[in-house]
Amino acid sequence: MQTHYPEAAGAGCASLRPADFPAPPRAPKARHRFTSSWSSALRNVLGRGQIHLQGSSLLSVRGGLLRVKSEGQEEIQDAVRACSRLFGALLERGELFVGQLPPEETVLAGSQGATRKYKVWMRHRYQSCCNRLVELLAHSSFQVQELALSTLMKFVQLEGMHPLEKPKWEGNYLFPRQLFKSVVGGLLSQEEDHSLLLSQFREYLEHDDIRYHTMQAAADTVARVTSGHPEVPLAFWDNAFTLLAAVSLPRQDCSVSSFYVKPAQLSDKWKVTHPKEHRKAFQLMWLGFLKHKLPLSLCKKVLVIMHDSILPHLAQPSLMIDFLTRAYDIGGAVSLLALNGLFILIHKHNLEYPDFYRKLYGLLDPSIFHVKYRARFFHLADLFLSSSHLPAYLVAAFAKRLSRLALTAPPEALLMVLPFICNLLRRHPACRVLVHRPGGPELDADPYDPGEEDPAKSRALESSLWELQCCPWRSDDSPPAPQALQRHYHPEVSKAASVINQLLCLPEVSIAPLLELTAFEMFERDLKKKGPEAVPLEFIPARGLLGRRDDLCAQCFTLS
């Protein structure tokens, strides 16, 4: 006897033998489960190719993956693959209901045709399957997570090519936004770190349409989570940053042609085809993320990529001024990292920041030689102080502060700071009075005030760089200052400090090779140095303790 299913009875329907595919209970009297026997039967049927999708196919799958959670990893993967093949075939053949999905109970209890009931019922099963796959993105096994992600992205592609919603007008761009938004929401977990899964998702971001809708979905997810939670978990911020940092727009406004969901024909009316719209979405995504109070560790990560991966792609880079100024006011390493973004806004976008150099001067403290971002800071400081239009008192304050800090700096930092100071004197001849002041007054103490935060009030231009030379207010018969860097214990530091005694009209010295110099590299370089060769003291080598036989010493003395 052949079994017929009320949900799919109609013309053109095929049938399955009960031995191949057990009949599910009738809906909606009880909730149905996708048991392991169902999973096995479904795999057997799909494997033998006994399902023929003709019109309204006879296939009742009740409950999707509802019991996959209680099964083992192998059973979960088998069930996901089975549903991937099943619903993939249904999407390609148009076996799912298209349009606004009505409630399942209302349709099954109504008097509509069997074909409509079947399609609505199967559409609900497809929706349940997608919801369960999103839940599997948080599974403990990465293999299950990866398989669930690839299956969901396969459904996104098929649903985009065979939309489940009716177009509002001819040529309307249809993308499965709701399904894709749920995928992005599953990736941005609030409990677990999904950095490894997000690295797998990165390959999909190479497609222009996926990248565009990812930016929109990420912005919506961040707004939803932050509005519903007074304290957002750190795991969510880390996942959100990992996803946002993976979104990279092309450097130039090239044409948008790489689509994951390939449309039949592109239209200029679609926003996804315009690079300008991508830049706007990119800007809204980052502004919505950075307007919140981020953890300090995450703020550093954002500032590291700000100048290279964020600012060049914004439609209005000046909108980042609020975030960068807040970060610059924090102090410490965060302020150092904010310099790069501020420099781009000042140099390329005419940003006016009146207290910029005052705050930059305040960042110079003994810890500047030991921070992780020392090379970046001095590279930017070299750029900021390269202008010949800077007042002499400002440049003198920086040179004096660096000279004072150099007294306690490690040798690897001194080899970079000393050429930096000499370059400042070469660029600004008015500051050379710090080295040579003809007819200057005799000083009993250094007029420079190291505790003054304002460089204009530090009186640096009235002082001298005695830290590099000898103290100018000492008498001629007094020995040189013991802390002068020209008397440093390391010969290379002493040699670098003595350059200030030479003519400063020579060209500048590039500090780029010295920015990342470490103590280990200096030690290795000293070990590789070859010592001087042995100098011969006598042409004829001596024989014996008393020399040659005809030597006067041998004639007058003898050994007994």
PDB file of N, CA, C and O in Angstrom, residues 171-239:
ATOM      1  N   GLY A 171      12.709  44.886 -12.169  1.00  0.00           N
ATOM      2  CA  GLY A 171      14.119  45.204 -12.019  1.00  0.00           C
ATOM      3  C   GLY A 171      14.534  45.473 -10.593  1.00  0.00           C
ATOM      4  O   GLY A 171      15.635  45.984 -10.352  1.00  0.00           O
ATOM      5  N   ASN A 172      13.697  45.149  -9.619  1.00  0.00           N
ATOM      6  CA  ASN A 172      14.037  45.364  -8.216  1.00  0.00           C
ATOM      7  C   ASN A 172      15.165  44.420  -7.798  1.00  0.00           C
ATOM      8  O   ASN A 172      15.160  43.238  -8.151  1.00  0.00           O
ATOM      9  N   TYR A 173      16.134  44.958  -7.024  1.00  0.00           N
ATOM     10  CA  TYR A 173      17.259  44.158  -6.560  1.00  0.00           C
ATOM     11  C   TYR A 173      16.825  43.366  -5.338  1.00  0.00           C
ATOM     12  O   TYR A 173      16.436  43.927  -4.308  1.00  0.00           O
ATOM     13  N   LEU A 174      16.870  42.054  -5.463  1.00  0.00           N
ATOM     14  CA  LEU A 174      16.432  41.171  -4.393  1.00  0.00           C
ATOM     15  C   LEU A 174      17.636  40.425  -3.836  1.00  0.00           C
ATOM     16  O   LEU A 174      18.320  39.681  -4.543  1.00  0.00           O
ATOM     17  N   PHE A 175      17.903  40.659  -2.565  1.00  0.00           N
ATOM     18  CA  PHE A 175      18.970  39.975  -1.850  1.00  0.00           C
ATOM     19  C   PHE A 175      18.383  39.453  -0.544  1.00  0.00           C
ATOM     20  O   PHE A 175      17.612  40.155   0.123  1.00  0.00           O
ATOM     21  N   PRO A 176      18.696  38.210  -0.165  1.00  0.00           N
ATOM     22  CA  PRO A 176      18.127  37.649   1.080  1.00  0.00           C
ATOM     23  C   PRO A 176      18.686  38.351   2.320  1.00  0.00           C
ATOM     24  O   PRO A 176      19.511  37.802   3.056  1.00  0.00           O
ATOM     25  N   ARG A 177      18.220  39.570   2.556  1.00  0.00           N
ATOM     26  CA  ARG A 177      18.777  40.377   3.645  1.00  0.00           C
ATOM     27  C   ARG A 177      18.510  39.770   5.012  1.00  0.00           C
ATOM     28  O   ARG A 177      19.369  39.786   5.890  1.00  0.00           O
ATOM     29  N   GLN A 178      17.294  39.265   5.225  1.00  0.00           N
ATOM     30  CA  GLN A 178      16.960  38.732   6.533  1.00  0.00           C
ATOM     31  C   GLN A 178      17.805  37.501   6.869  1.00  0.00           C
ATOM     32  O   GLN A 178      18.322  37.373   7.983  1.00  0.00           O
ATOM     33  N   LEU A 179      17.964  36.615   5.906  1.00  0.00           N
ATOM     34  CA  LEU A 179      18.786  35.432   6.142  1.00  0.00           C
ATOM     35  C   LEU A 179      20.234  35.827   6.377  1.00  0.00           C
ATOM     36  O   LEU A 179      20.891  35.329   7.295  1.00  0.00           O
ATOM     37  N   PHE A 180      20.736  36.741   5.571  1.00  0.00           N
ATOM     38  CA  PHE A 180      22.132  37.147   5.714  1.00  0.00           C
ATOM     39  C   PHE A 180      22.347  37.923   7.016  1.00  0.00           C
ATOM     40  O   PHE A 180      23.396  37.807   7.651  1.00  0.00           O
ATOM     41  N   LYS A 181      21.352  38.697   7.405  1.00  0.00           N
ATOM     42  CA  LYS A 181      21.461  39.430   8.665  1.00  0.00           C
ATOM     43  C   LYS A 181      21.527  38.478   9.853  1.00  0.00           C
ATOM     44  O   LYS A 181      22.258  38.716  10.821  1.00  0.00           O
ATOM     45  N   SER A 182      20.783  37.383   9.779  1.00  0.00           N
ATOM     46  CA  SER A 182      20.848  36.391  10.854  1.00  0.00           C
ATOM     47  C   SER A 182      22.209  35.693  10.869  1.00  0.00           C
ATOM     48  O   SER A 182      22.722  35.335  11.940  1.00  0.00           O
ATOM     49  N   VAL A 183      22.823  35.516   9.701  1.00  0.00           N
ATOM     50  CA  VAL A 183      24.160  34.911   9.646  1.00  0.00           C
ATOM     51  C   VAL A 183      25.181  35.830  10.324  1.00  0.00           C
ATOM     52  O   VAL A 183      25.992  35.389  11.149  1.00  0.00           O
ATOM     53  N   VAL A 184      25.128  37.113   9.987  1.00  0.00           N
ATOM     54  CA  VAL A 184      26.053  38.073  10.605  1.00  0.00           C
ATOM     55  C   VAL A 184      25.794  38.172  12.101  1.00  0.00           C
ATOM     56  O   VAL A 184      26.726  38.249  12.906  1.00  0.00           O
ATOM     57  N   GLY A 185      24.523  38.140  12.500  1.00  0.00           N
ATOM     58  CA  GLY A 185      24.211  38.156  13.922  1.00  0.00           C
ATOM     59  C   GLY A 185      24.742  36.937  14.648  1.00  0.00           C
ATOM     60  O   GLY A 185      25.172  37.020  15.804  1.00  0.00           O
ATOM     61  N   GLY A 186      24.743  35.783  13.985  1.00  0.00           N
ATOM     62  CA  GLY A 186      25.318  34.586  14.594  1.00  0.00           C
ATOM     63  C   GLY A 186      26.827  34.655  14.708  1.00  0.00           C
ATOM     64  O   GLY A 186      27.412  34.117  15.654  1.00  0.00           O
ATOM     65  N   LEU A 187      27.472  35.308  13.745  1.00  0.00           N
ATOM     66  CA  LEU A 187      28.923  35.452  13.814  1.00  0.00           C
ATOM     67  C   LEU A 187      29.342  36.395  14.938  1.00  0.00           C
ATOM     68  O   LEU A 187      30.378  36.191  15.566  1.00  0.00           O
ATOM     69  N   LEU A 188      28.537  37.429  15.185  1.00  0.00           N
ATOM     70  CA  LEU A 188      28.855  38.397  16.240  1.00  0.00           C
ATOM     71  C   LEU A 188      28.271  37.901  17.559  1.00  0.00           C
ATOM     72  O   LEU A 188      27.351  38.481  18.124  1.00  0.00           O
ATOM     73  N   SER A 189      28.839  36.841  18.048  1.00  0.00           N
ATOM     74  CA  SER A 189      28.363  36.235  19.287  1.00  0.00           C
ATOM     75  C   SER A 189      28.733  37.109  20.478  1.00  0.00           C
ATOM     76  O   SER A 189      29.750  37.807  20.482  1.00  0.00           O
ATOM     77  N   GLN A 190      27.876  37.052  21.510  1.00  0.00           N
ATOM     78  CA  GLN A 190      28.130  37.806  22.732  1.00  0.00           C
ATOM     79  C   GLN A 190      28.795  36.957  23.807  1.00  0.00           C
ATOM     80  O   GLN A 190      29.164  37.485  24.856  1.00  0.00           O
ATOM     81  N   GLU A 191      28.899  35.668  23.575  1.00  0.00           N
ATOM     82  CA  GLU A 191      29.450  34.779  24.590  1.00  0.00           C
ATOM     83  C   GLU A 191      30.801  34.183  24.208  1.00  0.00           C
ATOM     84  O   GLU A 191      31.658  33.976  25.060  1.00  0.00           O
ATOM     85  N   GLU A 192      31.016  33.898  22.915  1.00  0.00           N
ATOM     86  CA  GLU A 192      32.210  33.169  22.505  1.00  0.00           C
ATOM     87  C   GLU A 192      33.010  33.973  21.494  1.00  0.00           C
ATOM     88  O   GLU A 192      32.477  34.814  20.770  1.00  0.00           O
ATOM     89  N   ASP A 193      34.301  33.680  21.471  1.00  0.00           N
ATOM     90  CA  ASP A 193      35.206  34.295  20.513  1.00  0.00           C
ATOM     91  C   ASP A 193      35.104  33.555  19.181  1.00  0.00           C
ATOM     92  O   ASP A 193      35.393  32.359  19.095  1.00  0.00           O
ATOM     93  N   HIS A 194      34.700  34.261  18.145  1.00  0.00           N
ATOM     94  CA  HIS A 194      34.509  33.669  16.821  1.00  0.00           C
ATOM     95  C   HIS A 194      35.568  34.144  15.831  1.00  0.00           C
ATOM     96  O   HIS A 194      35.291  34.235  14.633  1.00  0.00           O
ATOM     97  N   SER A 195      36.744  34.467  16.323  1.00  0.00           N
ATOM     98  CA  SER A 195      37.780  34.978  15.424  1.00  0.00           C
ATOM     99  C   SER A 195      38.170  33.954  14.363  1.00  0.00           C
ATOM    100  O   SER A 195      38.416  34.312  13.204  1.00  0.00           O
ATOM    101  N   LEU A 196      38.217  32.685  14.737  1.00  0.00           N
ATOM    102  CA  LEU A 196      38.579  31.652  13.765  1.00  0.00           C
ATOM    103  C   LEU A 196      37.488  31.478  12.716  1.00  0.00           C
ATOM    104  O   LEU A 196      37.777  31.329  11.516  1.00  0.00           O
ATOM    105  N   LEU A 197      36.231  31.506  13.140  1.00  0.00           N
ATOM    106  CA  LEU A 197      35.126  31.381  12.185  1.00  0.00           C
ATOM    107  C   LEU A 197      35.043  32.619  11.301  1.00  0.00           C
ATOM    108  O   LEU A 197      34.729  32.520  10.105  1.00  0.00           O
ATOM    109  N   LEU A 198      35.322  33.784  11.865  1.00  0.00           N
ATOM    110  CA  LEU A 198      35.303  35.010  11.072  1.00  0.00           C
ATOM    111  C   LEU A 198      36.420  35.018  10.037  1.00  0.00           C
ATOM    112  O   LEU A 198      36.274  35.623   8.967  1.00  0.00           O
ATOM    113  N   SER A 199      37.517  34.363  10.327  1.00  0.00           N
ATOM    114  CA  SER A 199      38.573  34.245   9.321  1.00  0.00           C
ATOM    115  C   SER A 199      38.116  33.399   8.137  1.00  0.00           C
ATOM    116  O   SER A 199      38.540  33.634   6.997  1.00  0.00           O
ATOM    117  N   GLN A 200      37.245  32.417   8.400  1.00  0.00           N
ATOM    118  CA  GLN A 200      36.669  31.646   7.297  1.00  0.00           C
ATOM    119  C   GLN A 200      35.661  32.477   6.512  1.00  0.00           C
ATOM    120  O   GLN A 200      35.545  32.344   5.290  1.00  0.00           O
ATOM    121  N   PHE A 201      34.943  33.327   7.216  1.00  0.00           N
ATOM    122  CA  PHE A 201      33.964  34.189   6.550  1.00  0.00           C
ATOM    123  C   PHE A 201      34.639  35.255   5.694  1.00  0.00           C
ATOM    124  O   PHE A 201      34.018  35.822   4.794  1.00  0.00           O
ATOM    125  N   ARG A 202      35.897  35.511   5.944  1.00  0.00           N
ATOM    126  CA  ARG A 202      36.621  36.569   5.233  1.00  0.00           C
ATOM    127  C   ARG A 202      36.664  36.311   3.731  1.00  0.00           C
ATOM    128  O   ARG A 202      36.683  37.263   2.938  1.00  0.00           O
ATOM    129  N   GLU A 203      36.679  35.056   3.321  1.00  0.00           N
ATOM    130  CA  GLU A 203      36.761  34.759   1.891  1.00  0.00           C
ATOM    131  C   GLU A 203      35.511  35.215   1.153  1.00  0.00           C
ATOM    132  O   GLU A 203      35.573  35.554  -0.033  1.00  0.00           O
ATOM    133  N   TYR A 204      34.367  35.262   1.836  1.00  0.00           N
ATOM    134  CA  TYR A 204      33.150  35.747   1.187  1.00  0.00           C
ATOM    135  C   TYR A 204      33.171  37.263   1.008  1.00  0.00           C
ATOM    136  O   TYR A 204      32.453  37.784   0.154  1.00  0.00           O
ATOM    137  N   LEU A 205      33.963  37.972   1.807  1.00  0.00           N
ATOM    138  CA  LEU A 205      34.014  39.432   1.714  1.00  0.00           C
ATOM    139  C   LEU A 205      34.742  39.912   0.468  1.00  0.00           C
ATOM    140  O   LEU A 205      34.762  41.119   0.201  1.00  0.00           O
ATOM    141  N   GLU A 206      35.336  39.004  -0.275  1.00  0.00           N
ATOM    142  CA  GLU A 206      35.946  39.399  -1.545  1.00  0.00           C
ATOM    143  C   GLU A 206      34.895  39.757  -2.589  1.00  0.00           C
ATOM    144  O   GLU A 206      35.213  40.417  -3.580  1.00  0.00           O
ATOM    145  N   HIS A 207      33.664  39.329  -2.384  1.00  0.00           N
ATOM    146  CA  HIS A 207      32.576  39.651  -3.306  1.00  0.00           C
ATOM    147  C   HIS A 207      31.961  40.991  -2.904  1.00  0.00           C
ATOM    148  O   HIS A 207      31.729  41.261  -1.717  1.00  0.00           O
ATOM    149  N   ASP A 208      31.678  41.813  -3.887  1.00  0.00           N
ATOM    150  CA  ASP A 208      31.208  43.173  -3.613  1.00  0.00           C
ATOM    151  C   ASP A 208      29.854  43.187  -2.928  1.00  0.00           C
ATOM    152  O   ASP A 208      29.616  44.003  -2.020  1.00  0.00           O
ATOM    153  N   ASP A 209      28.929  42.326  -3.356  1.00  0.00           N
ATOM    154  CA  ASP A 209      27.600  42.351  -2.755  1.00  0.00           C
ATOM    155  C   ASP A 209      27.627  41.842  -1.316  1.00  0.00           C
ATOM    156  O   ASP A 209      26.950  42.393  -0.440  1.00  0.00           O
ATOM    157  N   ILE A 210      28.423  40.819  -1.038  1.00  0.00           N
ATOM    158  CA  ILE A 210      28.531  40.316   0.340  1.00  0.00           C
ATOM    159  C   ILE A 210      29.165  41.373   1.236  1.00  0.00           C
ATOM    160  O   ILE A 210      28.727  41.593   2.373  1.00  0.00           O
ATOM    161  N   ARG A 211      30.186  42.043   0.731  1.00  0.00           N
ATOM    162  CA  ARG A 211      30.838  43.089   1.526  1.00  0.00           C
ATOM    163  C   ARG A 211      29.878  44.234   1.823  1.00  0.00           C
ATOM    164  O   ARG A 211      29.818  44.745   2.956  1.00  0.00           O
ATOM    165  N   TYR A 212      29.092  44.620   0.846  1.00  0.00           N
ATOM    166  CA  TYR A 212      28.146  45.731   1.036  1.00  0.00           C
ATOM    167  C   TYR A 212      27.082  45.374   2.070  1.00  0.00           C
ATOM    168  O   TYR A 212      26.802  46.156   2.989  1.00  0.00           O
ATOM    169  N   HIS A 213      26.499  44.210   1.961  1.00  0.00           N
ATOM    170  CA  HIS A 213      25.443  43.817   2.896  1.00  0.00           C
ATOM    171  C   HIS A 213      26.024  43.437   4.263  1.00  0.00           C
ATOM    172  O   HIS A 213      25.311  43.536   5.269  1.00  0.00           O
ATOM    173  N   THR A 214      27.282  43.026   4.303  1.00  0.00           N
ATOM    174  CA  THR A 214      27.915  42.790   5.598  1.00  0.00           C
ATOM    175  C   THR A 214      28.049  44.088   6.374  1.00  0.00           C
ATOM    176  O   THR A 214      27.811  44.132   7.599  1.00  0.00           O
ATOM    177  N   MET A 215      28.429  45.158   5.703  1.00  0.00           N
ATOM    178  CA  MET A 215      28.553  46.452   6.369  1.00  0.00           C
ATOM    179  C   MET A 215      27.206  46.909   6.929  1.00  0.00           C
ATOM    180  O   MET A 215      27.123  47.418   8.059  1.00  0.00           O
ATOM    181  N   GLN A 216      26.151  46.729   6.177  1.00  0.00           N
ATOM    182  CA  GLN A 216      24.830  47.121   6.660  1.00  0.00           C
ATOM    183  C   GLN A 216      24.376  46.230   7.817  1.00  0.00           C
ATOM    184  O   GLN A 216      23.858  46.729   8.830  1.00  0.00           O
ATOM    185  N   ALA A 217      24.562  44.926   7.671  1.00  0.00           N
ATOM    186  CA  ALA A 217      24.121  44.004   8.722  1.00  0.00           C
ATOM    187  C   ALA A 217      24.933  44.191   9.992  1.00  0.00           C
ATOM    188  O   ALA A 217      24.395  44.113  11.105  1.00  0.00           O
ATOM    189  N   ALA A 218      26.231  44.450   9.867  1.00  0.00           N
ATOM    190  CA  ALA A 218      27.065  44.661  11.054  1.00  0.00           C
ATOM    191  C   ALA A 218      26.657  45.929  11.791  1.00  0.00           C
ATOM    192  O   ALA A 218      26.599  45.951  13.030  1.00  0.00           O
ATOM    193  N   ALA A 219      26.362  46.996  11.053  1.00  0.00           N
ATOM    194  CA  ALA A 219      25.917  48.233  11.692  1.00  0.00           C
ATOM    195  C   ALA A 219      24.599  48.020  12.429  1.00  0.00           C
ATOM    196  O   ALA A 219      24.413  48.510  13.556  1.00  0.00           O
ATOM    197  N   ASP A 220      23.669  47.298  11.826  1.00  0.00           N
ATOM    198  CA  ASP A 220      22.382  47.024  12.486  1.00  0.00           C
ATOM    199  C   ASP A 220      22.569  46.152  13.727  1.00  0.00           C
ATOM    200  O   ASP A 220      21.918  46.373  14.758  1.00  0.00           O
ATOM    201  N   THR A 221      23.447  45.161  13.645  1.00  0.00           N
ATOM    202  CA  THR A 221      23.663  44.267  14.784  1.00  0.00           C
ATOM    203  C   THR A 221      24.303  45.011  15.954  1.00  0.00           C
ATOM    204  O   THR A 221      23.919  44.821  17.110  1.00  0.00           O
ATOM    205  N   VAL A 222      25.279  45.862  15.662  1.00  0.00           N
ATOM    206  CA  VAL A 222      25.918  46.636  16.731  1.00  0.00           C
ATOM    207  C   VAL A 222      24.909  47.566  17.397  1.00  0.00           C
ATOM    208  O   VAL A 222      24.872  47.694  18.636  1.00  0.00           O
ATOM    209  N   ALA A 223      24.065  48.221  16.594  1.00  0.00           N
ATOM    210  CA  ALA A 223      23.052  49.112  17.167  1.00  0.00           C
ATOM    211  C   ALA A 223      22.043  48.340  18.012  1.00  0.00           C
ATOM    212  O   ALA A 223      21.617  48.807  19.077  1.00  0.00           O
ATOM    213  N   ARG A 224      21.670  47.157  17.562  1.00  0.00           N
ATOM    214  CA  ARG A 224      20.684  46.361  18.306  1.00  0.00           C
ATOM    215  C   ARG A 224      21.258  45.855  19.627  1.00  0.00           C
ATOM    216  O   ARG A 224      20.607  45.932  20.673  1.00  0.00           O
ATOM    217  N   VAL A 225      22.487  45.360  19.613  1.00  0.00           N
ATOM    218  CA  VAL A 225      23.079  44.805  20.826  1.00  0.00           C
ATOM    219  C   VAL A 225      23.369  45.900  21.843  1.00  0.00           C
ATOM    220  O   VAL A 225      23.103  45.746  23.045  1.00  0.00           O
ATOM    221  N   THR A 226      23.902  47.014  21.397  1.00  0.00           N
ATOM    222  CA  THR A 226      24.252  48.086  22.325  1.00  0.00           C
ATOM    223  C   THR A 226      23.025  48.764  22.910  1.00  0.00           C
ATOM    224  O   THR A 226      23.074  49.265  24.045  1.00  0.00           O
ATOM    225  N   SER A 227      21.929  48.789  22.190  1.00  0.00           N
ATOM    226  CA  SER A 227      20.711  49.403  22.719  1.00  0.00           C
ATOM    227  C   SER A 227      19.997  48.491  23.708  1.00  0.00           C
ATOM    228  O   SER A 227      19.260  48.981  24.576  1.00  0.00           O
ATOM    229  N   GLY A 228      20.198  47.195  23.600  1.00  0.00           N
ATOM    230  CA  GLY A 228      19.489  46.264  24.469  1.00  0.00           C
ATOM    231  C   GLY A 228      20.283  45.798  25.672  1.00  0.00           C
ATOM    232  O   GLY A 228      19.752  45.091  26.524  1.00  0.00           O
ATOM    233  N   HIS A 229      21.573  46.158  25.760  1.00  0.00           N
ATOM    234  CA  HIS A 229      22.409  45.725  26.874  1.00  0.00           C
ATOM    235  C   HIS A 229      23.126  46.936  27.467  1.00  0.00           C
ATOM    236  O   HIS A 229      23.838  47.654  26.738  1.00  0.00           O
ATOM    237  N   PRO A 230      22.949  47.195  28.756  1.00  0.00           N
ATOM    238  CA  PRO A 230      23.669  48.321  29.368  1.00  0.00           C
ATOM    239  C   PRO A 230      25.176  48.123  29.357  1.00  0.00           C
ATOM    240  O   PRO A 230      25.927  49.076  29.190  1.00  0.00           O
ATOM    241  N   GLU A 231      25.625  46.881  29.545  1.00  0.00           N
ATOM    242  CA  GLU A 231      27.045  46.554  29.483  1.00  0.00           C
ATOM    243  C   GLU A 231      27.252  45.466  28.441  1.00  0.00           C
ATOM    244  O   GLU A 231      26.858  44.312  28.647  1.00  0.00           O
ATOM    245  N   VAL A 232      27.864  45.840  27.346  1.00  0.00           N
ATOM    246  CA  VAL A 232      28.077  44.896  26.246  1.00  0.00           C
ATOM    247  C   VAL A 232      29.267  44.006  26.593  1.00  0.00           C
ATOM    248  O   VAL A 232      30.325  44.500  27.020  1.00  0.00           O
ATOM    249  N   PRO A 233      29.154  42.690  26.428  1.00  0.00           N
ATOM    250  CA  PRO A 233      30.277  41.799  26.742  1.00  0.00           C
ATOM    251  C   PRO A 233      31.484  42.080  25.856  1.00  0.00           C
ATOM    252  O   PRO A 233      31.364  42.525  24.709  1.00  0.00           O
ATOM    253  N   LEU A 234      32.656  41.809  26.409  1.00  0.00           N
ATOM    254  CA  LEU A 234      33.889  42.032  25.666  1.00  0.00           C
ATOM    255  C   LEU A 234      33.990  41.124  24.447  1.00  0.00           C
ATOM    256  O   LEU A 234      34.559  41.517  23.420  1.00  0.00           O
ATOM    257  N   ALA A 235      33.429  39.925  24.533  1.00  0.00           N
ATOM    258  CA  ALA A 235      33.482  38.999  23.386  1.00  0.00           C
ATOM    259  C   ALA A 235      32.774  39.592  22.170  1.00  0.00           C
ATOM    260  O   ALA A 235      33.225  39.407  21.031  1.00  0.00           O
ATOM    261  N   PHE A 236      31.674  40.296  22.411  1.00  0.00           N
ATOM    262  CA  PHE A 236      30.967  40.900  21.272  1.00  0.00           C
ATOM    263  C   PHE A 236      31.811  41.988  20.629  1.00  0.00           C
ATOM    264  O   PHE A 236      31.886  42.084  19.393  1.00  0.00           O
ATOM    265  N   TRP A 237      32.460  42.841  21.444  1.00  0.00           N
ATOM    266  CA  TRP A 237      33.296  43.896  20.876  1.00  0.00           C
ATOM    267  C   TRP A 237      34.441  43.306  20.065  1.00  0.00           C
ATOM    268  O   TRP A 237      34.763  43.813  18.978  1.00  0.00           O
ATOM    269  N   ASP A 238      35.042  42.239  20.570  1.00  0.00           N
ATOM    270  CA  ASP A 238      36.151  41.618  19.836  1.00  0.00           C
ATOM    271  C   ASP A 238      35.671  41.016  18.517  1.00  0.00           C
ATOM    272  O   ASP A 238      36.332  41.165  17.479  1.00  0.00           O
ATOM    273  N   ASN A 239      34.531  40.335  18.551  1.00  0.00           N
ATOM    274  CA  ASN A 239      34.008  39.761  17.305  1.00  0.00           C
ATOM    275  C   ASN A 239      33.617  40.858  16.316  1.00  0.00           C
ATOM    276  O   ASN A 239      33.866  40.725  15.107  1.00  0.00           O
TER     277      ASN A 239
END
